[in-house]
Amino acid sequence: MNLRRLPSLGAVALALVLAGCASAPPHNPLAQWRGSPNFNERRAQLIVLHHTQMDSVGEALRTLQTANSQGKVSAHYLIGEDGRIYQLVAEERRAWHAGAGRWGDVSDLNSASIGIELDNDGSEPFAEAQIQSLLRLLADLTRRLGLPPQAILAHGDLAPERKSDPSVQFPWKRLAEAGFGLWPREPLAAPPPGFDPWAALRLVGYDLRDPGAALAAFHRRFRGNEARDWQPGDAEVLYDLQRQLVALPEGAPPPLPAPPLR
């Protein structure tokens, strides 16, 4: 055997590193890459927030890289309670996190969204380090992808009849104070005579095929409860949200139309 014809161990290692770099898609330097094979190609217009409803970030990582009882699942990002950010799918690819649902006229939600999972069992407050990392990630994503602030949504907003994440514990007001997501402004004004709260709910983006579920999702996000009937103050909140959407700043996409209710 002619040993001089064999490559050195260093050369072999370098070749392996270069091969790995060549095969890995572009990913966010804020996150540790933990690639998942569960994706398709896509273009993002929305950011969807979830909670994992699992006991640990390790369990969530395993599920997002393999499958759960309903089949293969993934998300673009997972944020642990300690604030560590993991990226599982490249942003230009279609992760499998949203499933069936609708927001306005968008029905293929996986194709239209970035999915962010938060390590939380659905009954506990969200950790401070986790929220700090989420704010940092949202600032990065909205800047690079050119997404408007109202594009940050809850999974429960998109599929109100079957999903409730992130839970009522999620601090939407805090996100809005940092410039992310839609939130009512104080002081709230009374809506004009003839104001239709159902039409306003549809204008915001909610699917009204199951009205009670849509109301529960609206209340979960904006009122801190999951009531399935109209509550005092709902009309004032919706009137302000509607006013914000019809007066979007220049360069933001126009609000979705509110088709006649059936």
PDB file of C-alpha atoms in Angstrom, residues 5-20:
ATOM      1  CA  ARG A   5      -1.381   8.351  -2.085  1.00  0.00           C
ATOM      2  CA  LEU A   6      -3.825   8.436   0.847  1.00  0.00           C
ATOM      3  CA  PRO A   7      -5.203  11.857   1.926  1.00  0.00           C
ATOM      4  CA  SER A   8      -4.243  13.077   5.377  1.00  0.00           C
ATOM      5  CA  LEU A   9      -6.746  12.899   8.220  1.00  0.00           C
ATOM      6  CA  GLY A  10      -6.838  16.695   8.223  1.00  0.00           C
ATOM      7  CA  ALA A  11      -7.742  16.792   4.546  1.00  0.00           C
ATOM      8  CA  VAL A  12     -10.491  14.229   5.080  1.00  0.00           C
ATOM      9  CA  ALA A  13     -11.908  16.236   7.980  1.00  0.00           C
ATOM     10  CA  LEU A  14     -11.810  19.435   5.950  1.00  0.00           C
ATOM     11  CA  ALA A  15     -13.602  17.745   3.066  1.00  0.00           C
ATOM     12  CA  LEU A  16     -16.328  16.519   5.400  1.00  0.00           C
ATOM     13  CA  VAL A  17     -16.792  19.970   6.883  1.00  0.00           C
ATOM     14  CA  LEU A  18     -16.983  21.541   3.431  1.00  0.00           C
ATOM     15  CA  ALA A  19     -19.476  18.912   2.278  1.00  0.00           C
ATOM     16  CA  GLY A  20     -21.630  19.577   5.307  1.00  0.00           C
TER      17      GLY A  20
END
